[in-house]
PDB file of C-alpha atoms in Angstrom:
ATOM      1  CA  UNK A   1     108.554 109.090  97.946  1.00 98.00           C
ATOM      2  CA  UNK A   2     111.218 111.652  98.067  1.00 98.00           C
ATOM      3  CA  UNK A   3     114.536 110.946  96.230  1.00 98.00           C
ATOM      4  CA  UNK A   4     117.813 112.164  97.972  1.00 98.00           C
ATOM      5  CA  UNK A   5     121.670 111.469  96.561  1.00 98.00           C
ATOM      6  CA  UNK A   6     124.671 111.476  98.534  1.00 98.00           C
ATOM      7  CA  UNK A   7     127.636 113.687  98.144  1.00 98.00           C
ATOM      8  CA  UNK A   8     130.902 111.629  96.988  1.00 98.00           C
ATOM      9  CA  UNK A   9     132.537 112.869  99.909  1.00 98.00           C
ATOM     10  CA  UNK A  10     133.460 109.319 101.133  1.00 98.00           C
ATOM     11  CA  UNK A  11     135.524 108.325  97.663  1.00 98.00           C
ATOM     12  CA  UNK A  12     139.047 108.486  97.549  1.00 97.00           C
ATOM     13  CA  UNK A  13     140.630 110.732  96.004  1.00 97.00           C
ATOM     14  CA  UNK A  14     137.268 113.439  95.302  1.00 98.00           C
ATOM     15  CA  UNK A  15     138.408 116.868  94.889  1.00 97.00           C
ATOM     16  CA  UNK A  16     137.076 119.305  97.450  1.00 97.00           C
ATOM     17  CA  UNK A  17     135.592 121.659  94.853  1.00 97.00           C
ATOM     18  CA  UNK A  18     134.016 118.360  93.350  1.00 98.00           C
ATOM     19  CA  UNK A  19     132.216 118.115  96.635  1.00 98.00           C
ATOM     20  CA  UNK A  20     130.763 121.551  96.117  1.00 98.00           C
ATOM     21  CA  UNK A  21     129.957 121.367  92.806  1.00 98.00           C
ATOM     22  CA  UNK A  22     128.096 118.081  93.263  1.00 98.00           C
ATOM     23  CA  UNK A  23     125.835 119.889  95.619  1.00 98.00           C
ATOM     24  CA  UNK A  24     125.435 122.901  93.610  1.00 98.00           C
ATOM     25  CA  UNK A  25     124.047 120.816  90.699  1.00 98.00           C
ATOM     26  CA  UNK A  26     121.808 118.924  93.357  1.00 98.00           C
ATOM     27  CA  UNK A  27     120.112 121.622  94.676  1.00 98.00           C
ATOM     28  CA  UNK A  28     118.853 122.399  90.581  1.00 97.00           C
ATOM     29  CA  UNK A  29     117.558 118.984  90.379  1.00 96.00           C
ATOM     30  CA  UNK A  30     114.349 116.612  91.179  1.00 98.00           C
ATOM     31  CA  UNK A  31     116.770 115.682  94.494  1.00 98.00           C
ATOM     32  CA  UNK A  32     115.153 116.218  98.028  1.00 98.00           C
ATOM     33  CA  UNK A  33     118.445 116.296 100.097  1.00 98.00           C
ATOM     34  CA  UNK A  34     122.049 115.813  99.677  1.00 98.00           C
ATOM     35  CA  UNK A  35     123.345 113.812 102.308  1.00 98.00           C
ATOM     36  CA  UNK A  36     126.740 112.203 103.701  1.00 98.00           C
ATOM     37  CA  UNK A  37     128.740 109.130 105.532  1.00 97.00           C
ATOM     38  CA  UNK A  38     130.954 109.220 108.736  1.00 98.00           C
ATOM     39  CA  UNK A  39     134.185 107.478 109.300  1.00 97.00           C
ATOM     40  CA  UNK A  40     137.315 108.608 111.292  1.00 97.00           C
ATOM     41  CA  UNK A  41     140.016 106.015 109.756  1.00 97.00           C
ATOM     42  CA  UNK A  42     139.224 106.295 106.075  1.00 98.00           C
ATOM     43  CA  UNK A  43     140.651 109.370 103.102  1.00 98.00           C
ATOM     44  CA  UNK A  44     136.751 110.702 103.565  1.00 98.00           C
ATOM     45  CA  UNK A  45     136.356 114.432 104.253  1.00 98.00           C
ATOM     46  CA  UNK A  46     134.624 115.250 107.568  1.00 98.00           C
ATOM     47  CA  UNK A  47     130.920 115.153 107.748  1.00 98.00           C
ATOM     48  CA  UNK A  48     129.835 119.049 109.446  1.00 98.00           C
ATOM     49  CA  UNK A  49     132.537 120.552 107.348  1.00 98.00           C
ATOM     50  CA  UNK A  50     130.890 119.188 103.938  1.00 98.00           C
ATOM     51  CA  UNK A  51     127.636 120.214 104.948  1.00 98.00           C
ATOM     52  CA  UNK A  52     128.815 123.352 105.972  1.00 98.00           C
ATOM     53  CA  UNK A  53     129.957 124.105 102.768  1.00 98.00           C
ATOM     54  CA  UNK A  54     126.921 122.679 101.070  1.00 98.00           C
ATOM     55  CA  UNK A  55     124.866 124.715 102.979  1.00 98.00           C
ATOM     56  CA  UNK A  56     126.443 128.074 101.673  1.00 98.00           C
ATOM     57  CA  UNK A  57     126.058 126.865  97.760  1.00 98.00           C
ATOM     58  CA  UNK A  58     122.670 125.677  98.111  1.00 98.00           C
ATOM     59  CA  UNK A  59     119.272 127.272  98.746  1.00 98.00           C
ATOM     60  CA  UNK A  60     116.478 124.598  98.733  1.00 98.00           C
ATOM     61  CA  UNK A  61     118.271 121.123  99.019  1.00 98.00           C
ATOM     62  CA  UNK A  62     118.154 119.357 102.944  1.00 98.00           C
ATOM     63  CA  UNK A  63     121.631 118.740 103.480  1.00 98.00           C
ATOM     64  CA  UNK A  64     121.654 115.351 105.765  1.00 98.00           C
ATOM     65  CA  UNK A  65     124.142 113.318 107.634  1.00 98.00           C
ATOM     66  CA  UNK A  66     123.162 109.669 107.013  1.00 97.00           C
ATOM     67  CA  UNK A  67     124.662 108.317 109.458  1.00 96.00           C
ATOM     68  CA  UNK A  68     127.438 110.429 111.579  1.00 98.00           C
ATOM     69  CA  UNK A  69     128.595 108.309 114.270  1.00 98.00           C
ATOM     70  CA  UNK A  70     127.740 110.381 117.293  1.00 98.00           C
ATOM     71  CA  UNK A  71     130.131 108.640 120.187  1.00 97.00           C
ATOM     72  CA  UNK A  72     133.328 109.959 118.218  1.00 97.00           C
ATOM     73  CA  UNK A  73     132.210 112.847 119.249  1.00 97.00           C
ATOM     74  CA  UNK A  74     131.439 115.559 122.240  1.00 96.00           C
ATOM     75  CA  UNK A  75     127.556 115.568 122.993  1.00 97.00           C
ATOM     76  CA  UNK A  76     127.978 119.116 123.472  1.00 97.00           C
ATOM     77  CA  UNK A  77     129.939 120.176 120.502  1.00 97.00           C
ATOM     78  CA  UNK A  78     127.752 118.158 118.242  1.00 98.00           C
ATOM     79  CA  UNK A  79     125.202 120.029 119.520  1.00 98.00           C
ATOM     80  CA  UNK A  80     127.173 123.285 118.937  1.00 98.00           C
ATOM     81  CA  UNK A  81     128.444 121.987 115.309  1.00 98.00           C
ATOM     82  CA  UNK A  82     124.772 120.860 114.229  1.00 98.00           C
ATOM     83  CA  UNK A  83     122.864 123.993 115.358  1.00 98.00           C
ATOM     84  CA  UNK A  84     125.481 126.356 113.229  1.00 98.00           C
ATOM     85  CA  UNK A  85     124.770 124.122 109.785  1.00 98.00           C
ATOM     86  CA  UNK A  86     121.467 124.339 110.890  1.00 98.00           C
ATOM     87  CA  UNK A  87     121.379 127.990 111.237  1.00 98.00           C
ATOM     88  CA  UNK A  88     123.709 129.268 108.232  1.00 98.00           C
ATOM     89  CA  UNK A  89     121.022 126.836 106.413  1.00 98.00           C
ATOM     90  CA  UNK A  90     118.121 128.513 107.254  1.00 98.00           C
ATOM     91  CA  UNK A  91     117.054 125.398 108.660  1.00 98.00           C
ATOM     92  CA  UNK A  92     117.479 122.668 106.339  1.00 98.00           C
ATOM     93  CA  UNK A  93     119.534 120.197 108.942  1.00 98.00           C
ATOM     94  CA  UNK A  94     118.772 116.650 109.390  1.00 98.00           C
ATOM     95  CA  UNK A  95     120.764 114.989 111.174  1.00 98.00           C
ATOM     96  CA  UNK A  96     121.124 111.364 110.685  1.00 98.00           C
ATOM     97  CA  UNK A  97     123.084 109.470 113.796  1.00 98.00           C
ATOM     98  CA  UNK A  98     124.372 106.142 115.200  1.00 97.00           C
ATOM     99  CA  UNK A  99     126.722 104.345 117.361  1.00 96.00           C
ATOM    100  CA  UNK A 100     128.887 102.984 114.643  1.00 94.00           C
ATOM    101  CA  UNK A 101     131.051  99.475 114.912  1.00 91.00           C
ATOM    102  CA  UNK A 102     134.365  99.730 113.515  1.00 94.00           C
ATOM    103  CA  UNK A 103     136.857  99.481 116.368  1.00 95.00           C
ATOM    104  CA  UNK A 104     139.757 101.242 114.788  1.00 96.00           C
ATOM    105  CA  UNK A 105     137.553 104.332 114.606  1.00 97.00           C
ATOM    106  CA  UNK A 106     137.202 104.449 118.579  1.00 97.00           C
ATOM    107  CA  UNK A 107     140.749 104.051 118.898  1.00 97.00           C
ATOM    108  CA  UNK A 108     141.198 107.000 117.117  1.00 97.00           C
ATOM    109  CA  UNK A 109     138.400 108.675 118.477  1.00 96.00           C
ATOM    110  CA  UNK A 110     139.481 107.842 122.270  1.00 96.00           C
ATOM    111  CA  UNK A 111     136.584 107.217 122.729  1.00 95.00           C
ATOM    112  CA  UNK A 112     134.910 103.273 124.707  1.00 96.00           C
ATOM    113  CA  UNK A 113     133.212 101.277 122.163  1.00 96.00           C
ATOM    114  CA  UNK A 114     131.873  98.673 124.775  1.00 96.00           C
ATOM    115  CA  UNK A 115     130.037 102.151 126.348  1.00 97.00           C
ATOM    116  CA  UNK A 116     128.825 103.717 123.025  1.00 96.00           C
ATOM    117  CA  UNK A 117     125.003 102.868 123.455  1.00 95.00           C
ATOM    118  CA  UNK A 118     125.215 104.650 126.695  1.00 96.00           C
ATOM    119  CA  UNK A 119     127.076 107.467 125.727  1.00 97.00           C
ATOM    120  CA  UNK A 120     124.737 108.372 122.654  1.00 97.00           C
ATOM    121  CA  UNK A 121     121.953 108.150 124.943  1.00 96.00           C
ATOM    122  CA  UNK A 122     123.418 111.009 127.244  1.00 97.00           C
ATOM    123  CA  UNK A 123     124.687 112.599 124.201  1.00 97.00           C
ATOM    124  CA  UNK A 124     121.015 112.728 122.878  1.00 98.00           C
ATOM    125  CA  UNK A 125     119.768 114.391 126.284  1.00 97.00           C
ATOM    126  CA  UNK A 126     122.313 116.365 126.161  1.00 97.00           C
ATOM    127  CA  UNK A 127     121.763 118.055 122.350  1.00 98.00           C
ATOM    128  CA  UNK A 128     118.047 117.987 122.918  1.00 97.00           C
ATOM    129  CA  UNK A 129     118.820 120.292 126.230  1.00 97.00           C
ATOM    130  CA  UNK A 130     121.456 122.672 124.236  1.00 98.00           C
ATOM    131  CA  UNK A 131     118.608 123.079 121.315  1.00 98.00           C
ATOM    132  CA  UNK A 132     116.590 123.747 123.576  1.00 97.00           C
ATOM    133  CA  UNK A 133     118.212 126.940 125.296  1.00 97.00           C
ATOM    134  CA  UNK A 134     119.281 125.069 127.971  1.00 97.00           C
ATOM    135  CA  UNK A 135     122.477 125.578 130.053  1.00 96.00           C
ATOM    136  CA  UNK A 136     124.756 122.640 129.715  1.00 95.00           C
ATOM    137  CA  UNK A 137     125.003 122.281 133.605  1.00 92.00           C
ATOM    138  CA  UNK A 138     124.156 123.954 136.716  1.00 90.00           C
ATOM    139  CA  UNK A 139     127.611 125.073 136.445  1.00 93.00           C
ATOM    140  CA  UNK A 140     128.079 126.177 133.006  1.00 93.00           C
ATOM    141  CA  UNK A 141     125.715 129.033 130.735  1.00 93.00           C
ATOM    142  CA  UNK A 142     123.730 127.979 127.214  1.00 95.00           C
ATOM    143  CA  UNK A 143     125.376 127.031 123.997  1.00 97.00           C
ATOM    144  CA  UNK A 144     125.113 128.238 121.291  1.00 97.00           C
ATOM    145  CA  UNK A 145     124.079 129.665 118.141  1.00 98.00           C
ATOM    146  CA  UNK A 146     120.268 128.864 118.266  1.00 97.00           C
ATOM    147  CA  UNK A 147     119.290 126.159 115.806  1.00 98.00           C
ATOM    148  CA  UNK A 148     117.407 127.316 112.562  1.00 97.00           C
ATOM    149  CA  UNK A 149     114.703 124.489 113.670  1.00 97.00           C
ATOM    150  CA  UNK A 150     113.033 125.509 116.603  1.00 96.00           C
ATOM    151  CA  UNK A 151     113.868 122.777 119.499  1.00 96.00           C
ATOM    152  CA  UNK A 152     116.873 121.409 117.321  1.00 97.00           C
ATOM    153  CA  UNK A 153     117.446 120.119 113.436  1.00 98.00           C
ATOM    154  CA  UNK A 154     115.080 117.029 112.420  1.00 98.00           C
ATOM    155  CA  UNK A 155     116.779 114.228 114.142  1.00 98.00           C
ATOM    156  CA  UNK A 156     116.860 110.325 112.418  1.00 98.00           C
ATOM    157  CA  UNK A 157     119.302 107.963 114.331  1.00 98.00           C
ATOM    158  CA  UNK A 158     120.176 104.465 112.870  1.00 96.00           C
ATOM    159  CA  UNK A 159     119.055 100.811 114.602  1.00 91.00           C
ATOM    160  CA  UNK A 160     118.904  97.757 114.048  1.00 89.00           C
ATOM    161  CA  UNK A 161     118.962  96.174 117.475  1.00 89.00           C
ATOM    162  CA  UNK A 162     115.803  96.408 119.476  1.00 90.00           C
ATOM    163  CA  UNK A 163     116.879  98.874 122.225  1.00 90.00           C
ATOM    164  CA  UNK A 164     118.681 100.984 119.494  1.00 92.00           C
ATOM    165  CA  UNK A 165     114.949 100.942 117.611  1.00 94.00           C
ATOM    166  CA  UNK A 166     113.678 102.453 121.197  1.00 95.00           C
ATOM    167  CA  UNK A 167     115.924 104.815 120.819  1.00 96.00           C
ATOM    168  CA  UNK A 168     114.315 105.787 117.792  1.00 96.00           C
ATOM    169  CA  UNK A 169     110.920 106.299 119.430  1.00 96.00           C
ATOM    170  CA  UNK A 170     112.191 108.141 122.574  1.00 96.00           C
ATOM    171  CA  UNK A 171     114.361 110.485 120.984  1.00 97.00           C
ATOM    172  CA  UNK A 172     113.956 110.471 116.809  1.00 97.00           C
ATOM    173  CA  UNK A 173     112.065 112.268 114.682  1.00 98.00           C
ATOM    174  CA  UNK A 174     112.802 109.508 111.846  1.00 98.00           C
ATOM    175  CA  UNK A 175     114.096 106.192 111.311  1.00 98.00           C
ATOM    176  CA  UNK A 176     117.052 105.734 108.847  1.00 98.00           C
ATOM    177  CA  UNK A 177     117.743 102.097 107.897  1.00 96.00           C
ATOM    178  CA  UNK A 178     120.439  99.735 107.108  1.00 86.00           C
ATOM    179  CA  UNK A 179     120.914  97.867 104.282  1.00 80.00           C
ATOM    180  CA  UNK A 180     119.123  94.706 105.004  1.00 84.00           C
ATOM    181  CA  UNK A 181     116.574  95.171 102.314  1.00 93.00           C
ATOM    182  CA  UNK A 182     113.249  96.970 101.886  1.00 97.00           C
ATOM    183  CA  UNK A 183     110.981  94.539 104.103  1.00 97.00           C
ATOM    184  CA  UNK A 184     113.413  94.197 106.736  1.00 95.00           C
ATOM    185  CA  UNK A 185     113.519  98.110 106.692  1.00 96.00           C
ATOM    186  CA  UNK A 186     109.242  97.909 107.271  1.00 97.00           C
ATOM    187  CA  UNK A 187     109.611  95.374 110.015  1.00 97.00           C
ATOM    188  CA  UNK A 188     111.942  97.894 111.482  1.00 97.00           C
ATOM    189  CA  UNK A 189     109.782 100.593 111.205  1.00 97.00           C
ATOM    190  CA  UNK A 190     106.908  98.754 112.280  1.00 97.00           C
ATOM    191  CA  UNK A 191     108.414  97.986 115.818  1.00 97.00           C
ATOM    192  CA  UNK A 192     109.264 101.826 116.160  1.00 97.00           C
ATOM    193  CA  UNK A 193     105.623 102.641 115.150  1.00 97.00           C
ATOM    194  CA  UNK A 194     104.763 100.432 118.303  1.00 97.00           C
ATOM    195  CA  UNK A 195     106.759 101.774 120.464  1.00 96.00           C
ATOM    196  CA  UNK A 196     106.030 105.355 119.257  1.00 97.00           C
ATOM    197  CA  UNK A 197     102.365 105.120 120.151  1.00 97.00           C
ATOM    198  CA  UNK A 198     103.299 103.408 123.811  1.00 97.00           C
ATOM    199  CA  UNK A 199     104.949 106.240 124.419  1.00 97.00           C
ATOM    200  CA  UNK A 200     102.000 109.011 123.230  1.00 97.00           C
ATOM    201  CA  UNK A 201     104.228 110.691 120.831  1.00 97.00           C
ATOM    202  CA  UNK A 202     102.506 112.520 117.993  1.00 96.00           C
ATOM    203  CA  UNK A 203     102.243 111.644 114.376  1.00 96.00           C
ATOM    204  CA  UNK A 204     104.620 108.830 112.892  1.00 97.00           C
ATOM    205  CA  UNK A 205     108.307 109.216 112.617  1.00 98.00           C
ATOM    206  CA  UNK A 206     109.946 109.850 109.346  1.00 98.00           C
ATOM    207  CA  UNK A 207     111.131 106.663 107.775  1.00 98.00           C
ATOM    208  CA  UNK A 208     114.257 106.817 105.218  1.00 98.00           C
ATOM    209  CA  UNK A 209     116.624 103.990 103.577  1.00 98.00           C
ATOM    210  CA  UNK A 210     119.524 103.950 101.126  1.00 97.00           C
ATOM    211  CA  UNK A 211     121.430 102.073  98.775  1.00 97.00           C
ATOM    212  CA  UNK A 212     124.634 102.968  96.690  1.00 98.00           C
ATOM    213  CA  UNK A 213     124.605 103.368  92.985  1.00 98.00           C
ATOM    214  CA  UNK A 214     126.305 104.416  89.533  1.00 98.00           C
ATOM    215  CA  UNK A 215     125.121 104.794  86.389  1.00 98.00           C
ATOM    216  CA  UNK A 216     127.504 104.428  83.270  1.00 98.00           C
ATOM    217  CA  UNK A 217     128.923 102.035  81.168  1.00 97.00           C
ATOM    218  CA  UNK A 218     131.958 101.061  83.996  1.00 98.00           C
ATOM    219  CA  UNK A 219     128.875 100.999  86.666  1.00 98.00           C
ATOM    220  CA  UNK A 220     129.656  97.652  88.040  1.00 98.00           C
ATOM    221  CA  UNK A 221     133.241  97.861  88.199  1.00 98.00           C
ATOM    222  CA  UNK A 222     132.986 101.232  89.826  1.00 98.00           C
ATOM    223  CA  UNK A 223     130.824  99.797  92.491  1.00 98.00           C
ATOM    224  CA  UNK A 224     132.421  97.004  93.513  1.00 98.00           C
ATOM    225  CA  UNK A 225     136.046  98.693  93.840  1.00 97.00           C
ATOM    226  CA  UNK A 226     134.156 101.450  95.929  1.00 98.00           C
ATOM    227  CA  UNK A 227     132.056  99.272  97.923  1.00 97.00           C
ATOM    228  CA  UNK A 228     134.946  96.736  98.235  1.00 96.00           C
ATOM    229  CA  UNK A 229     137.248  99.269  99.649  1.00 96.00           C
ATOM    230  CA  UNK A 230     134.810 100.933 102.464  1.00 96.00           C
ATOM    231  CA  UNK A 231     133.551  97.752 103.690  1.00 94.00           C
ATOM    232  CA  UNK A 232     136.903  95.796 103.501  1.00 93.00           C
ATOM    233  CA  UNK A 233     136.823  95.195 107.366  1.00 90.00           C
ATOM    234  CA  UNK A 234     133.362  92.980 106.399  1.00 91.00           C
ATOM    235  CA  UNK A 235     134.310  90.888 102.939  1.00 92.00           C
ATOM    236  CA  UNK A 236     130.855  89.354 103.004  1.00 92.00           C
ATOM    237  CA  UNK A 237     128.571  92.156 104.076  1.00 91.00           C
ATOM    238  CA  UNK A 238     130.343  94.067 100.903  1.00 93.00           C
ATOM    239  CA  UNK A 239     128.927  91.641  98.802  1.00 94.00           C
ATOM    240  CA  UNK A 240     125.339  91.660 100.172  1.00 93.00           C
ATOM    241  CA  UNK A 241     125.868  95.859  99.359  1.00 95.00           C
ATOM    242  CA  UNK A 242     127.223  95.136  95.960  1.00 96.00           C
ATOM    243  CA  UNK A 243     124.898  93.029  95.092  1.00 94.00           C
ATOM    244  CA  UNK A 244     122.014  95.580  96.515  1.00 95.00           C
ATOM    245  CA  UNK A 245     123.962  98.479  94.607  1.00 97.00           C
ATOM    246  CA  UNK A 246     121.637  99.250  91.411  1.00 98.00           C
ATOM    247  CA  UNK A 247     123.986 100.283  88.224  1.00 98.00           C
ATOM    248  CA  UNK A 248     121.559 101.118  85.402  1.00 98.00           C
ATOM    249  CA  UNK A 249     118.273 103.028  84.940  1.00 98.00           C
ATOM    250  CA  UNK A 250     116.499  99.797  85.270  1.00 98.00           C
ATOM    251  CA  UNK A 251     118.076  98.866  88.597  1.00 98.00           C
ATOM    252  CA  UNK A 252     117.433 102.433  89.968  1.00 98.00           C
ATOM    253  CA  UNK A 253     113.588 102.540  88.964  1.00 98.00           C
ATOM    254  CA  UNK A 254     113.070  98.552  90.620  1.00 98.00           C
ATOM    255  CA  UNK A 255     114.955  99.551  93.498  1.00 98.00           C
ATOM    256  CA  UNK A 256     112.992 102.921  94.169  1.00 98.00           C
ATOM    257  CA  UNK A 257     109.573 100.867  93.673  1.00 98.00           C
ATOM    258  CA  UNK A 258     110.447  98.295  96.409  1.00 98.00           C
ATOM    259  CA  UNK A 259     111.295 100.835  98.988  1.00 98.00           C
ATOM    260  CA  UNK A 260     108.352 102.814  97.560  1.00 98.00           C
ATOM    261  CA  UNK A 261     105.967  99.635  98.199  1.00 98.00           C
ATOM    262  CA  UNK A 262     107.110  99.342 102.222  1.00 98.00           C
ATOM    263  CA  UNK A 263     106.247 102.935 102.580  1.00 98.00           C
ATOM    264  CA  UNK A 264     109.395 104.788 102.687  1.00 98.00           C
ATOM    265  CA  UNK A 265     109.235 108.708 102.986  1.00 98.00           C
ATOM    266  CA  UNK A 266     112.931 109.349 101.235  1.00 98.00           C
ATOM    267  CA  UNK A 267     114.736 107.071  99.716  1.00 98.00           C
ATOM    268  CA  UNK A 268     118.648 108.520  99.356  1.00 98.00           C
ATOM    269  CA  UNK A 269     121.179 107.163  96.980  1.00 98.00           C
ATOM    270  CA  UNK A 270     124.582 107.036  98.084  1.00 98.00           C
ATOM    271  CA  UNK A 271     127.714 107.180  94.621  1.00 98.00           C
ATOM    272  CA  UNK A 272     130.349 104.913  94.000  1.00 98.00           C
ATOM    273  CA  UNK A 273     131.517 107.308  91.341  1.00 98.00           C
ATOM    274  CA  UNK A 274     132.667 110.962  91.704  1.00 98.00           C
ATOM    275  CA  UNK A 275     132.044 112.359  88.426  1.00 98.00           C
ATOM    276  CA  UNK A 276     129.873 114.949  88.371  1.00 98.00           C
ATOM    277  CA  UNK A 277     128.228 113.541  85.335  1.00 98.00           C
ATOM    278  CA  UNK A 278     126.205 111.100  87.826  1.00 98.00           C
ATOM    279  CA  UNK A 279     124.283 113.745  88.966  1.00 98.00           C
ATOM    280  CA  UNK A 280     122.455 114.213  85.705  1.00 98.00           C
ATOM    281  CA  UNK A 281     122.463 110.291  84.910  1.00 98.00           C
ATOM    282  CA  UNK A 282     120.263 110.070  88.168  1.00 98.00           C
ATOM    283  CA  UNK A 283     118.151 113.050  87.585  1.00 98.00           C
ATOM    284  CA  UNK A 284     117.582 111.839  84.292  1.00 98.00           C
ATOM    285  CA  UNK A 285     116.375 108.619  85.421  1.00 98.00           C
ATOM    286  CA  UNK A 286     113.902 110.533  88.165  1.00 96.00           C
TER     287      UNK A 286
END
């Protein structure tokens, strides 16, 4: 199982240049991908840019978005925003998506929450069609630059309802999951694999979870102040995270065997400290 960490681009208060230097040390370590959380009203730096930047400080490391919320957003200039990281990264994009639930983010997004399970499915055509070399419209020419991925960057996309896990198997190349625990994760997955033969599609999609984590002797503290702040619009799904959130070696190496035992092909690790010194505290622990 492959081991990515996230960037601490979501903590208040991180340092730009901490951002980049987190990644830089990354890309030296055991770490398979540095990846990175969406939200419109919260201090978090925007997903595309950080990857952007990422991208031009690292030279082996995937750089993932797990998960930006897609309906925020233009289909096409997601399209246009993903296939430039993609490119300048040689091809190292994988783009994790969803449909997202906080309403104060579609406020400020303008954008219909009640229609954003419709509008990511046209925004999925639509990106798929762009990748491809399509032209956006009868009326309109191609958009570009061409992806460093032939046909688009690898594309995982977030469910947990079961038309968002059809989703998965119409249009993914990999399931990312929630945090409802490593067998809820597999029974997940297992109704995508169905799915994903009915429809005659190739191989098995990629299946990838998460967790958050710090290391440290103020571990616990950090992670429930972190944790606690993000997901203060859901008091009690906090706590189920908290209580998820591993904060010593031992924690790590139990939690990575679970999701290990379910058969999950990269497990990332998300901080709840922005100290660069966590880096090495997880590699260590790899």
């Amino acid at each position: 199982m492959d081991v990515g960490i996230g960037l601490p681009a979501t903590i208040p208060g991180v340092r730009g240049s901490a951002i980049v230097e987190w990644a830089t040390k990354a890309d030296e370590g055991p770490f398979s991908s540095v990846s990175v959380l969406d939200r419109l009203i919260y201090p978090n730096f925007e997903p595309m840019v950080v990857l952007g930047a990422a991208a031009a400080v690292t030279n082996r490391i995937r750089l993932m978005t797990s998960i930006l919320l897609a309906p925020l957003r233009s289909g096409a200039m997601l399209a246009k925003q993903a296939a430039s990281v993609d490119a300048i990264s040689g091809g190292r994009l994988t783009l994790g998506l969803g449909i997202g639930g906080r309403p104060d983010d579609f406020i400020a997004g303008e954008s219909d929450m009640s229609t954003r399970g419709l509008q990511f499915d046209e925004q999925l055509a639509t990106m798929k069609r762009i990748w491809a070399g399509e032209p956006y419209s009868n009326d309109t020419g191609g958009i570009g630059p061409a992806p460093g991925r032939p046909g688009g960057p690898e594309l995982l996309i977030g469910a947990v309802s079961s038309k968002a896990l059809a989703r998965v198997a119409r249009w993914g190349d990999g399931f990312i999951a929630g945090g409802g625990g490593p067998e809820a994760a597999r029974a997940s997955y297992d109704s995508i694999l169905e799915q994903w033969d009915e429809l005659g599609r190739e191989g098995r999609p990629r299946f990838v979870s998460a967790a958050y984590f710090a290391l440290g002797s103020d571990a616990e503290e950090r992670i429930s102040s972190y944790v606690g702040d993000y997901y203060s619009f859901m008091p009690e799904y906090a706590e189920v995270i908290v209580g998820a959130a591993p904060s010593s070696p031992e924690q790590v190496r139990d939690t990575l065997r679970a999701y290990e035992d379910v058969g999950i092909d990269e497990f990332l690790l998300w901080p709840c400290n922005p100290e660069l010194d966590q880096v090495d505290r997880l590699a260590d622990v790899l």
